[in-house]
Amino acid sequence: MYHINRSRRHFLQTSGALALGSTLPISLVELAFADAQQNFTFAYISDAHIQQIKGNRFVRNWDRGLIRAVAETNLLNPKPDFVMFGGDLAQLGSAPELDHGAEILSALKYKTRYVMGEHDYYLDLGAYWEKLFGPQYHSFDHKGVHFIVLNSIRTYDDWTYHRWPTAEQRMLEMAGLDNPNSSPFMVGEEQRQWLKKDLAKIPKTTPVVVFSHSPLQKIYKGWNFWTEDAEQIQALLKPFNKVSVIYGHVHQIQYNQVGNISFHSVMATAWPWPYPQAYAQAEQYLPKLTVPMNRADPFFERDATGWQFINVANGYVDLHYLLPENSERSVGFDKAAQKPVDAQYQSEGARIPPQSHF
């Protein structure tokens, strides 16, 4: 444990200038399942939502957010072994959006792997995304850890194939996270069978890290923070000693423990959830929000975004969040409670009041 703590201090010390100036969610993940020589890190960027306006014009805030995330990832010390992109590279799944996002990500100095998001998928069901980034689901091993990448944003065939007059309409319907016309996400039978066979090949003592876009939990169906076959996926992962699921999609800090599985979200480079509706300093390209929510600072477009240092120690994920113009947050696995605990959680009466900007 001494090595883990020393590594965390070393990372925060050597990356201090980067961290203090950062307003974007870059996640550095340290895995410490084995001995010190096996420890390694990887970075996590997610939810860029690159959106084309017309021709070579894109929503500046989204693409500049991803450009900055890439630049800061390239400055990380210690250097990560690889980078994960957690899905929703595009906003409406078009080739120009995916190409623009891929061009920005090509500046990364590390091997990069990709998770499929619903905004990448529902225009052409991932066909162009696959040409750029490879299979929609797969697994790989790295320094004693088994990694699994799932496409968790599929849904029922009737909704996907028979309900909408055009692919563009299907994409628009799924792009609204709180749209009652959308459909709950799922991994699906095909991937569940593949996952069962994949897991059968590894010992139950092997640390398993699963990357998905949706949470692999049932959190709130109204916003599609939901995976319809979550319990079936959890059952396949239950025999393993330690499992971590890392996901994007929700644009906020979330954590949970279900049996042996620790769940942790990473935040977005585009915008925080809920959307900053009152931000009117530039033309809006955000999806319309039908369920209003309060924010501490609705005029600050980066409120609740940030970047995370993620440490996976002995199979459990601990996160340290650095948030711009807000208190730092730490979420770590508590052995006594047997679940992740937010050390900086503020009671409702102690939370930051709404900010005025006039």
mmCIF file of C-alpha atoms in Angstrom:
data_model
loop_
_atom_site.group_PDB
_atom_site.id
_atom_site.type_symbol
_atom_site.label_atom_id
_atom_site.label_comp_id
_atom_site.label_asym_id
_atom_site.label_seq_id
_atom_site.Cartn_x
_atom_site.Cartn_y
_atom_site.Cartn_z
ATOM 1 C CA MET A 1 0.000 0.000 0.000
ATOM 2 C CA TYR A 2 2.964 2.294 0.588
ATOM 3 C CA HIS A 3 3.852 2.160 -3.089
ATOM 4 C CA ILE A 4 0.319 3.121 -4.102
ATOM 5 C CA ASN A 5 0.226 6.129 -1.786
ATOM 6 C CA ARG A 6 3.709 7.215 -2.827
ATOM 7 C CA SER A 7 2.711 6.902 -6.485
ATOM 8 C CA ARG A 8 -0.380 9.018 -5.945
ATOM 9 C CA ARG A 9 1.606 11.750 -4.174
ATOM 10 C CA HIS A 10 4.249 11.597 -6.885
ATOM 11 C CA PHE A 11 1.619 11.929 -9.596
ATOM 12 C CA LEU A 12 -0.143 14.849 -7.940
ATOM 13 C CA GLN A 13 3.160 16.604 -7.234
ATOM 14 C CA THR A 14 4.593 16.190 -10.721
ATOM 15 C CA SER A 15 1.276 17.003 -12.371
ATOM 16 C CA GLY A 16 0.354 19.866 -10.033
ATOM 17 C CA ALA A 17 0.676 22.657 -12.552
ATOM 18 C CA LEU A 18 -1.375 20.708 -15.079
ATOM 19 C CA ALA A 19 -4.037 19.852 -12.536
ATOM 20 C CA LEU A 20 -4.487 23.363 -11.222
ATOM 21 C CA GLY A 21 -4.936 24.757 -14.703
ATOM 22 C CA SER A 22 -7.170 22.026 -15.993
ATOM 23 C CA THR A 23 -10.902 22.345 -16.525
ATOM 24 C CA LEU A 24 -11.327 19.109 -18.437
ATOM 25 C CA PRO A 25 -11.934 15.546 -17.318
ATOM 26 C CA ILE A 26 -8.799 13.592 -18.038
ATOM 27 C CA SER A 27 -8.650 10.438 -15.948
ATOM 28 C CA LEU A 28 -5.347 8.824 -15.058
ATOM 29 C CA VAL A 29 -5.909 5.263 -13.953
ATOM 30 C CA GLU A 30 -3.303 3.415 -11.884
ATOM 31 C CA LEU A 31 -3.609 -0.338 -11.630
ATOM 32 C CA ALA A 32 -1.830 -1.934 -8.687
ATOM 33 C CA PHE A 33 -3.103 -5.493 -8.581
ATOM 34 C CA ALA A 34 0.263 -7.212 -8.490
ATOM 35 C CA ASP A 35 3.733 -6.174 -7.330
ATOM 36 C CA ALA A 36 5.163 -2.698 -7.795
ATOM 37 C CA GLN A 37 6.805 -3.618 -11.076
ATOM 38 C CA GLN A 38 3.390 -4.479 -12.552
ATOM 39 C CA ASN A 39 1.796 -1.148 -11.658
ATOM 40 C CA PHE A 40 0.771 0.902 -14.654
ATOM 41 C CA THR A 41 -1.463 3.776 -15.606
ATOM 42 C CA PHE A 42 -3.847 4.615 -18.386
ATOM 43 C CA ALA A 43 -5.689 7.811 -19.225
ATOM 44 C CA TYR A 44 -9.422 8.134 -19.887
ATOM 45 C CA ILE A 45 -11.157 10.773 -22.001
ATOM 46 C CA SER A 46 -14.873 10.596 -22.770
ATOM 47 C CA ASP A 47 -17.971 12.247 -24.239
ATOM 48 C CA ALA A 48 -16.590 14.877 -26.612
ATOM 49 C CA HIS A 49 -19.846 15.198 -28.638
ATOM 50 C CA ILE A 50 -18.163 16.773 -31.651
ATOM 51 C CA GLN A 51 -20.993 18.453 -33.586
ATOM 52 C CA GLN A 52 -20.891 19.706 -37.148
ATOM 53 C CA ILE A 53 -22.626 23.002 -37.875
ATOM 54 C CA LYS A 54 -21.974 23.157 -41.619
ATOM 55 C CA GLY A 55 -19.059 22.122 -43.817
ATOM 56 C CA ASN A 56 -15.858 22.494 -41.827
ATOM 57 C CA ARG A 57 -17.576 24.414 -39.025
ATOM 58 C CA PHE A 58 -18.024 22.565 -35.734
ATOM 59 C CA VAL A 59 -19.315 23.663 -32.341
ATOM 60 C CA ARG A 60 -16.189 25.309 -31.015
ATOM 61 C CA ASN A 61 -16.659 24.540 -27.340
ATOM 62 C CA TRP A 62 -16.862 20.804 -27.958
ATOM 63 C CA ASP A 63 -13.901 20.441 -30.313
ATOM 64 C CA ARG A 64 -11.726 22.830 -28.289
ATOM 65 C CA GLY A 65 -12.549 20.769 -25.216
ATOM 66 C CA LEU A 66 -11.268 17.604 -26.860
ATOM 67 C CA ILE A 67 -8.182 19.361 -28.248
ATOM 68 C CA ARG A 68 -7.279 20.534 -24.759
ATOM 69 C CA ALA A 69 -7.898 17.106 -23.261
ATOM 70 C CA VAL A 70 -5.514 15.541 -25.805
ATOM 71 C CA ALA A 71 -2.852 18.161 -25.126
ATOM 72 C CA GLU A 72 -3.067 17.658 -21.362
ATOM 73 C CA THR A 73 -3.013 13.876 -21.726
ATOM 74 C CA ASN A 74 0.234 14.167 -23.688
ATOM 75 C CA LEU A 75 1.736 16.056 -20.729
ATOM 76 C CA LEU A 76 0.860 13.435 -18.107
ATOM 77 C CA ASN A 77 3.630 12.266 -15.798
ATOM 78 C CA PRO A 78 3.826 9.342 -15.227
ATOM 79 C CA LYS A 79 3.081 8.552 -18.863
ATOM 80 C CA PRO A 80 0.112 6.236 -19.328
ATOM 81 C CA ASP A 81 0.520 2.869 -21.012
ATOM 82 C CA PHE A 82 -2.490 3.614 -23.208
ATOM 83 C CA VAL A 83 -5.538 5.878 -23.535
ATOM 84 C CA MET A 84 -9.205 4.922 -23.503
ATOM 85 C CA PHE A 85 -11.826 7.051 -25.205
ATOM 86 C CA GLY A 86 -15.136 6.308 -23.515
ATOM 87 C CA GLY A 87 -17.678 6.962 -26.269
ATOM 88 C CA ASP A 88 -19.794 9.726 -27.833
ATOM 89 C CA LEU A 89 -16.995 11.112 -29.930
ATOM 90 C CA ALA A 90 -19.684 12.508 -32.271
ATOM 91 C CA GLN A 91 -22.986 14.172 -31.459
ATOM 92 C CA LEU A 92 -25.068 12.951 -34.412
ATOM 93 C CA GLY A 93 -22.873 10.106 -35.657
ATOM 94 C CA SER A 94 -21.966 11.590 -39.043
ATOM 95 C CA ALA A 95 -18.751 10.837 -40.910
ATOM 96 C CA PRO A 96 -17.576 14.492 -40.736
ATOM 97 C CA GLU A 97 -18.052 14.525 -36.949
ATOM 98 C CA LEU A 98 -16.269 11.205 -36.442
ATOM 99 C CA ASP A 99 -13.479 12.194 -38.836
ATOM 100 C CA HIS A 100 -12.982 15.501 -37.043
ATOM 101 C CA GLY A 101 -12.888 13.782 -33.657
ATOM 102 C CA ALA A 102 -10.524 11.083 -34.917
ATOM 103 C CA GLU A 103 -8.193 13.748 -36.323
ATOM 104 C CA ILE A 104 -8.052 15.492 -32.940
ATOM 105 C CA LEU A 105 -7.428 12.210 -31.099
ATOM 106 C CA SER A 106 -4.676 11.254 -33.571
ATOM 107 C CA ALA A 107 -2.439 13.775 -31.783
ATOM 108 C CA LEU A 108 -2.312 11.463 -28.734
ATOM 109 C CA LYS A 109 1.173 10.055 -28.204
ATOM 110 C CA TYR A 110 -0.127 6.754 -26.848
ATOM 111 C CA LYS A 111 -1.963 3.717 -28.119
ATOM 112 C CA THR A 112 -5.664 4.585 -27.981
ATOM 113 C CA ARG A 113 -8.667 2.270 -27.634
ATOM 114 C CA TYR A 114 -12.305 3.201 -28.105
ATOM 115 C CA VAL A 115 -15.732 2.536 -26.585
ATOM 116 C CA MET A 116 -18.903 2.956 -28.677
ATOM 117 C CA GLY A 117 -21.405 5.610 -27.558
ATOM 118 C CA GLU A 118 -25.014 5.966 -28.642
ATOM 119 C CA HIS A 119 -24.222 9.244 -30.421
ATOM 120 C CA ASP A 120 -21.641 7.334 -32.483
ATOM 121 C CA TYR A 121 -23.957 4.417 -33.230
ATOM 122 C CA TYR A 122 -27.552 5.186 -34.165
ATOM 123 C CA LEU A 123 -27.060 6.914 -37.523
ATOM 124 C CA ASP A 124 -25.519 3.909 -39.320
ATOM 125 C CA LEU A 125 -25.396 1.404 -36.416
ATOM 126 C CA GLY A 126 -21.678 1.944 -35.993
ATOM 127 C CA ALA A 127 -20.559 1.057 -39.523
ATOM 128 C CA TYR A 128 -18.369 4.121 -40.078
ATOM 129 C CA TRP A 129 -17.116 4.097 -36.479
ATOM 130 C CA GLU A 130 -15.886 0.516 -36.994
ATOM 131 C CA LYS A 131 -13.928 1.542 -40.095
ATOM 132 C CA LEU A 132 -12.119 4.139 -38.024
ATOM 133 C CA PHE A 133 -11.651 2.370 -34.692
ATOM 134 C CA GLY A 134 -12.210 -1.381 -35.035
ATOM 135 C CA PRO A 135 -14.702 -3.817 -33.479
ATOM 136 C CA GLN A 136 -17.543 -2.583 -31.291
ATOM 137 C CA TYR A 137 -16.609 -5.035 -28.531
ATOM 138 C CA HIS A 138 -13.462 -6.966 -27.717
ATOM 139 C CA SER A 139 -11.104 -7.852 -24.870
ATOM 140 C CA PHE A 140 -7.384 -7.594 -24.249
ATOM 141 C CA ASP A 141 -4.866 -8.361 -21.530
ATOM 142 C CA HIS A 142 -2.279 -5.983 -20.166
ATOM 143 C CA LYS A 143 0.203 -6.682 -17.366
ATOM 144 C CA GLY A 144 -1.958 -9.255 -15.601
ATOM 145 C CA VAL A 145 -5.300 -7.461 -15.979
ATOM 146 C CA HIS A 146 -8.119 -8.593 -18.275
ATOM 147 C CA PHE A 147 -9.870 -5.674 -19.989
ATOM 148 C CA ILE A 148 -13.262 -5.947 -21.669
ATOM 149 C CA VAL A 149 -14.748 -3.327 -24.007
ATOM 150 C CA LEU A 150 -18.522 -3.605 -24.540
ATOM 151 C CA ASN A 151 -21.031 -1.873 -26.779
ATOM 152 C CA SER A 152 -23.649 -1.305 -24.100
ATOM 153 C CA ILE A 153 -25.888 1.119 -26.021
ATOM 154 C CA ARG A 154 -27.799 -1.237 -28.306
ATOM 155 C CA THR A 155 -31.541 -1.606 -27.853
ATOM 156 C CA TYR A 156 -34.558 -3.628 -28.982
ATOM 157 C CA ASP A 157 -34.684 -4.585 -32.668
ATOM 158 C CA ASP A 158 -38.192 -3.191 -33.113
ATOM 159 C CA TRP A 159 -37.067 0.267 -31.991
ATOM 160 C CA THR A 160 -33.829 0.121 -34.009
ATOM 161 C CA TYR A 161 -35.132 -1.251 -37.306
ATOM 162 C CA HIS A 162 -38.889 -0.687 -37.591
ATOM 163 C CA ARG A 163 -39.935 2.521 -35.882
ATOM 164 C CA TRP A 164 -38.288 5.416 -37.717
ATOM 165 C CA PRO A 165 -38.691 6.571 -41.344
ATOM 166 C CA THR A 166 -35.020 7.523 -41.665
ATOM 167 C CA ALA A 167 -31.721 6.783 -39.962
ATOM 168 C CA GLU A 168 -31.374 10.505 -39.237
ATOM 169 C CA GLN A 169 -34.651 10.494 -37.308
ATOM 170 C CA ARG A 170 -33.519 7.450 -35.324
ATOM 171 C CA MET A 171 -30.289 9.229 -34.424
ATOM 172 C CA LEU A 172 -32.101 12.383 -33.348
ATOM 173 C CA GLU A 173 -34.506 10.419 -31.162
ATOM 174 C CA MET A 174 -31.713 8.564 -29.363
ATOM 175 C CA ALA A 175 -29.605 11.723 -29.012
ATOM 176 C CA GLY A 176 -32.056 13.201 -26.501
ATOM 177 C CA LEU A 177 -31.105 11.519 -23.226
ATOM 178 C CA ASP A 178 -34.366 12.363 -21.495
ATOM 179 C CA ASN A 179 -36.513 11.914 -24.610
ATOM 180 C CA PRO A 180 -39.501 9.606 -23.956
ATOM 181 C CA ASN A 181 -39.189 8.411 -27.582
ATOM 182 C CA SER A 182 -35.760 6.878 -26.917
ATOM 183 C CA SER A 183 -35.332 3.279 -25.831
ATOM 184 C CA PRO A 184 -33.370 1.725 -22.934
ATOM 185 C CA PHE A 185 -29.835 0.603 -23.676
ATOM 186 C CA MET A 186 -28.650 -2.982 -23.463
ATOM 187 C CA VAL A 187 -25.640 -5.166 -24.204
ATOM 188 C CA GLY A 188 -27.787 -7.788 -25.919
ATOM 189 C CA GLU A 189 -27.772 -11.555 -26.339
ATOM 190 C CA GLU A 190 -24.988 -11.656 -28.928
ATOM 191 C CA GLN A 191 -22.495 -9.848 -26.692
ATOM 192 C CA ARG A 192 -23.620 -11.652 -23.540
ATOM 193 C CA GLN A 193 -22.792 -14.992 -25.159
ATOM 194 C CA TRP A 194 -19.460 -13.624 -26.340
ATOM 195 C CA LEU A 195 -18.727 -12.266 -22.850
ATOM 196 C CA LYS A 196 -19.538 -15.600 -21.245
ATOM 197 C CA LYS A 197 -17.042 -17.367 -23.527
ATOM 198 C CA ASP A 198 -14.426 -14.658 -23.037
ATOM 199 C CA LEU A 199 -14.613 -14.818 -19.238
ATOM 200 C CA ALA A 200 -14.446 -18.625 -19.269
ATOM 201 C CA LYS A 201 -10.852 -18.369 -20.488
ATOM 202 C CA ILE A 202 -9.450 -16.540 -17.460
ATOM 203 C CA PRO A 203 -8.963 -17.528 -13.793
ATOM 204 C CA LYS A 204 -11.429 -16.126 -11.270
ATOM 205 C CA THR A 205 -8.544 -14.432 -9.459
ATOM 206 C CA THR A 206 -7.682 -12.314 -12.494
ATOM 207 C CA PRO A 207 -8.566 -8.623 -12.021
ATOM 208 C CA VAL A 208 -11.237 -7.619 -14.537
ATOM 209 C CA VAL A 209 -11.859 -4.075 -15.772
ATOM 210 C CA VAL A 210 -14.914 -3.499 -17.978
ATOM 211 C CA PHE A 211 -15.311 -0.430 -20.159
ATOM 212 C CA SER A 212 -18.853 0.428 -21.204
ATOM 213 C CA HIS A 213 -20.595 3.617 -22.235
ATOM 214 C CA SER A 214 -23.817 3.169 -20.263
ATOM 215 C CA PRO A 215 -23.446 2.325 -16.557
ATOM 216 C CA LEU A 216 -24.246 -1.472 -16.637
ATOM 217 C CA GLN A 217 -26.657 -0.550 -13.831
ATOM 218 C CA LYS A 218 -30.234 0.667 -13.624
ATOM 219 C CA ILE A 219 -29.886 4.192 -12.265
ATOM 220 C CA TYR A 220 -32.594 6.341 -13.847
ATOM 221 C CA LYS A 221 -34.551 5.182 -16.879
ATOM 222 C CA GLY A 222 -35.921 8.623 -17.740
ATOM 223 C CA TRP A 223 -32.465 9.825 -18.790
ATOM 224 C CA ASN A 224 -31.302 6.428 -20.062
ATOM 225 C CA PHE A 225 -28.796 6.143 -17.228
ATOM 226 C CA TRP A 226 -29.849 2.532 -17.567
ATOM 227 C CA THR A 227 -28.797 -0.803 -19.078
ATOM 228 C CA GLU A 228 -31.732 -3.143 -19.598
ATOM 229 C CA ASP A 229 -29.779 -6.391 -19.142
ATOM 230 C CA ALA A 230 -27.537 -5.047 -16.356
ATOM 231 C CA GLU A 231 -28.358 -7.900 -13.972
ATOM 232 C CA GLN A 232 -27.388 -10.502 -16.585
ATOM 233 C CA ILE A 233 -24.036 -8.815 -17.169
ATOM 234 C CA GLN A 234 -23.448 -8.527 -13.432
ATOM 235 C CA ALA A 235 -24.201 -12.260 -13.045
ATOM 236 C CA LEU A 236 -21.490 -13.113 -15.564
ATOM 237 C CA LEU A 237 -19.000 -10.959 -13.623
ATOM 238 C CA LYS A 238 -20.044 -12.194 -10.170
ATOM 239 C CA PRO A 239 -17.664 -15.223 -10.001
ATOM 240 C CA PHE A 240 -14.568 -13.009 -10.201
ATOM 241 C CA ASN A 241 -12.874 -11.735 -7.071
ATOM 242 C CA LYS A 242 -12.558 -8.086 -8.095
ATOM 243 C CA VAL A 243 -14.310 -6.322 -10.971
ATOM 244 C CA SER A 244 -14.299 -2.644 -11.875
ATOM 245 C CA VAL A 245 -16.685 -1.068 -14.392
ATOM 246 C CA ILE A 246 -15.646 2.320 -15.761
ATOM 247 C CA TYR A 247 -18.185 4.185 -17.872
ATOM 248 C CA GLY A 248 -18.973 7.584 -19.401
ATOM 249 C CA HIS A 249 -22.353 8.759 -20.726
ATOM 250 C CA VAL A 250 -23.663 10.374 -17.527
ATOM 251 C CA HIS A 251 -21.462 13.520 -17.592
ATOM 252 C CA GLN A 252 -21.231 13.573 -13.789
ATOM 253 C CA ILE A 253 -19.621 11.899 -10.782
ATOM 254 C CA GLN A 254 -21.240 8.564 -9.947
ATOM 255 C CA TYR A 255 -20.068 5.554 -7.967
ATOM 256 C CA ASN A 256 -21.662 2.387 -6.669
ATOM 257 C CA GLN A 257 -20.930 -1.116 -5.403
ATOM 258 C CA VAL A 258 -22.968 -4.164 -6.426
ATOM 259 C CA GLY A 259 -21.570 -7.306 -4.833
ATOM 260 C CA ASN A 260 -18.019 -7.713 -6.084
ATOM 261 C CA ILE A 261 -18.370 -5.014 -8.764
ATOM 262 C CA SER A 262 -17.255 -1.420 -8.251
ATOM 263 C CA PHE A 263 -18.833 1.122 -10.614
ATOM 264 C CA HIS A 264 -17.285 4.498 -11.387
ATOM 265 C CA SER A 265 -18.128 7.134 -13.964
ATOM 266 C CA VAL A 266 -15.800 9.531 -15.730
ATOM 267 C CA MET A 267 -16.921 13.011 -16.713
ATOM 268 C CA ALA A 268 -17.250 14.602 -20.137
ATOM 269 C CA THR A 269 -15.098 17.034 -22.103
ATOM 270 C CA ALA A 270 -18.212 18.583 -23.704
ATOM 271 C CA TRP A 271 -20.629 19.678 -20.942
ATOM 272 C CA PRO A 272 -21.745 18.544 -17.493
ATOM 273 C CA TRP A 273 -25.116 16.981 -16.812
ATOM 274 C CA PRO A 274 -27.573 18.597 -16.270
ATOM 275 C CA TYR A 275 -27.061 20.977 -19.142
ATOM 276 C CA PRO A 276 -26.305 24.625 -18.329
ATOM 277 C CA GLN A 277 -29.593 25.936 -19.703
ATOM 278 C CA ALA A 278 -29.026 29.509 -18.588
ATOM 279 C CA TYR A 279 -25.684 29.846 -20.362
ATOM 280 C CA ALA A 280 -26.555 32.374 -23.067
ATOM 281 C CA GLN A 281 -23.201 33.892 -23.989
ATOM 282 C CA ALA A 282 -23.035 31.879 -27.214
ATOM 283 C CA GLU A 283 -25.453 30.186 -29.585
ATOM 284 C CA GLN A 284 -26.749 26.966 -28.037
ATOM 285 C CA TYR A 285 -26.257 23.565 -29.665
ATOM 286 C CA LEU A 286 -27.151 21.504 -26.609
ATOM 287 C CA PRO A 287 -30.026 19.027 -26.826
ATOM 288 C CA LYS A 288 -33.236 20.399 -25.337
ATOM 289 C CA LEU A 289 -33.666 19.331 -21.723
ATOM 290 C CA THR A 290 -37.215 18.341 -20.800
ATOM 291 C CA VAL A 291 -36.436 17.528 -17.162
ATOM 292 C CA PRO A 292 -35.096 20.711 -15.517
ATOM 293 C CA MET A 293 -32.488 20.373 -12.788
ATOM 294 C CA ASN A 294 -30.804 22.894 -10.525
ATOM 295 C CA ARG A 295 -27.087 23.586 -10.759
ATOM 296 C CA ALA A 296 -24.787 25.435 -8.387
ATOM 297 C CA ASP A 297 -23.611 27.701 -11.198
ATOM 298 C CA PRO A 298 -25.768 27.413 -14.325
ATOM 299 C CA PHE A 299 -23.860 30.205 -16.088
ATOM 300 C CA PHE A 300 -20.511 28.363 -15.879
ATOM 301 C CA GLU A 301 -20.381 25.830 -18.703
ATOM 302 C CA ARG A 302 -17.632 23.799 -17.001
ATOM 303 C CA ASP A 303 -19.325 23.565 -13.614
ATOM 304 C CA ALA A 304 -19.100 19.924 -12.474
ATOM 305 C CA THR A 305 -16.571 18.975 -15.118
ATOM 306 C CA GLY A 306 -12.989 18.248 -14.154
ATOM 307 C CA TRP A 307 -10.438 15.508 -14.445
ATOM 308 C CA GLN A 308 -9.832 12.433 -12.340
ATOM 309 C CA PHE A 309 -6.873 10.491 -11.027
ATOM 310 C CA ILE A 310 -8.130 6.915 -10.847
ATOM 311 C CA ASN A 311 -6.205 4.401 -8.790
ATOM 312 C CA VAL A 312 -7.174 0.744 -8.945
ATOM 313 C CA ALA A 313 -5.631 -0.725 -5.812
ATOM 314 C CA ASN A 314 -6.066 -4.420 -5.115
ATOM 315 C CA GLY A 315 -8.988 -4.538 -7.523
ATOM 316 C CA TYR A 316 -10.978 -1.532 -6.323
ATOM 317 C CA VAL A 317 -11.114 1.863 -7.989
ATOM 318 C CA ASP A 318 -10.336 5.053 -6.075
ATOM 319 C CA LEU A 319 -10.861 8.414 -7.765
ATOM 320 C CA HIS A 320 -9.597 11.898 -7.003
ATOM 321 C CA TYR A 321 -11.553 14.587 -8.827
ATOM 322 C CA LEU A 322 -10.151 18.062 -9.477
ATOM 323 C CA LEU A 323 -13.029 20.406 -10.289
ATOM 324 C CA PRO A 324 -12.640 23.964 -11.610
ATOM 325 C CA GLU A 325 -13.931 26.636 -9.229
ATOM 326 C CA ASN A 326 -15.266 23.977 -6.904
ATOM 327 C CA SER A 327 -14.117 21.748 -4.037
ATOM 328 C CA GLU A 328 -12.013 18.703 -4.820
ATOM 329 C CA ARG A 329 -13.740 15.348 -4.457
ATOM 330 C CA SER A 330 -12.306 11.969 -3.492
ATOM 331 C CA VAL A 331 -14.174 8.710 -3.912
ATOM 332 C CA GLY A 332 -12.477 5.600 -2.590
ATOM 333 C CA PHE A 333 -13.307 2.039 -1.644
ATOM 334 C CA ASP A 334 -13.971 1.768 2.090
ATOM 335 C CA LYS A 335 -13.068 -1.693 3.358
ATOM 336 C CA ALA A 336 -15.311 -1.416 6.405
ATOM 337 C CA ALA A 337 -18.318 -0.259 4.400
ATOM 338 C CA GLN A 338 -17.446 -2.553 1.461
ATOM 339 C CA LYS A 339 -18.367 0.161 -1.046
ATOM 340 C CA PRO A 340 -16.994 3.389 -2.518
ATOM 341 C CA VAL A 341 -17.368 6.392 -0.223
ATOM 342 C CA ASP A 342 -17.219 10.077 -1.150
ATOM 343 C CA ALA A 343 -14.909 11.612 1.458
ATOM 344 C CA GLN A 344 -15.878 15.188 0.564
ATOM 345 C CA TYR A 345 -19.650 14.711 0.325
ATOM 346 C CA GLN A 346 -21.463 17.849 1.387
ATOM 347 C CA SER A 347 -24.824 17.732 3.135
ATOM 348 C CA GLU A 348 -27.588 19.581 1.328
ATOM 349 C CA GLY A 349 -27.450 22.466 3.786
ATOM 350 C CA ALA A 350 -23.716 22.954 3.178
ATOM 351 C CA ARG A 351 -23.752 22.938 -0.619
ATOM 352 C CA ILE A 352 -22.701 25.885 -2.742
ATOM 353 C CA PRO A 353 -25.650 28.279 -3.247
ATOM 354 C CA PRO A 354 -26.675 29.377 -6.757
ATOM 355 C CA GLN A 355 -24.195 31.900 -8.142
ATOM 356 C CA SER A 356 -25.197 35.286 -9.611
ATOM 357 C CA HIS A 357 -23.601 36.626 -12.792
ATOM 358 C CA PHE A 358 -24.695 40.227 -13.266
#
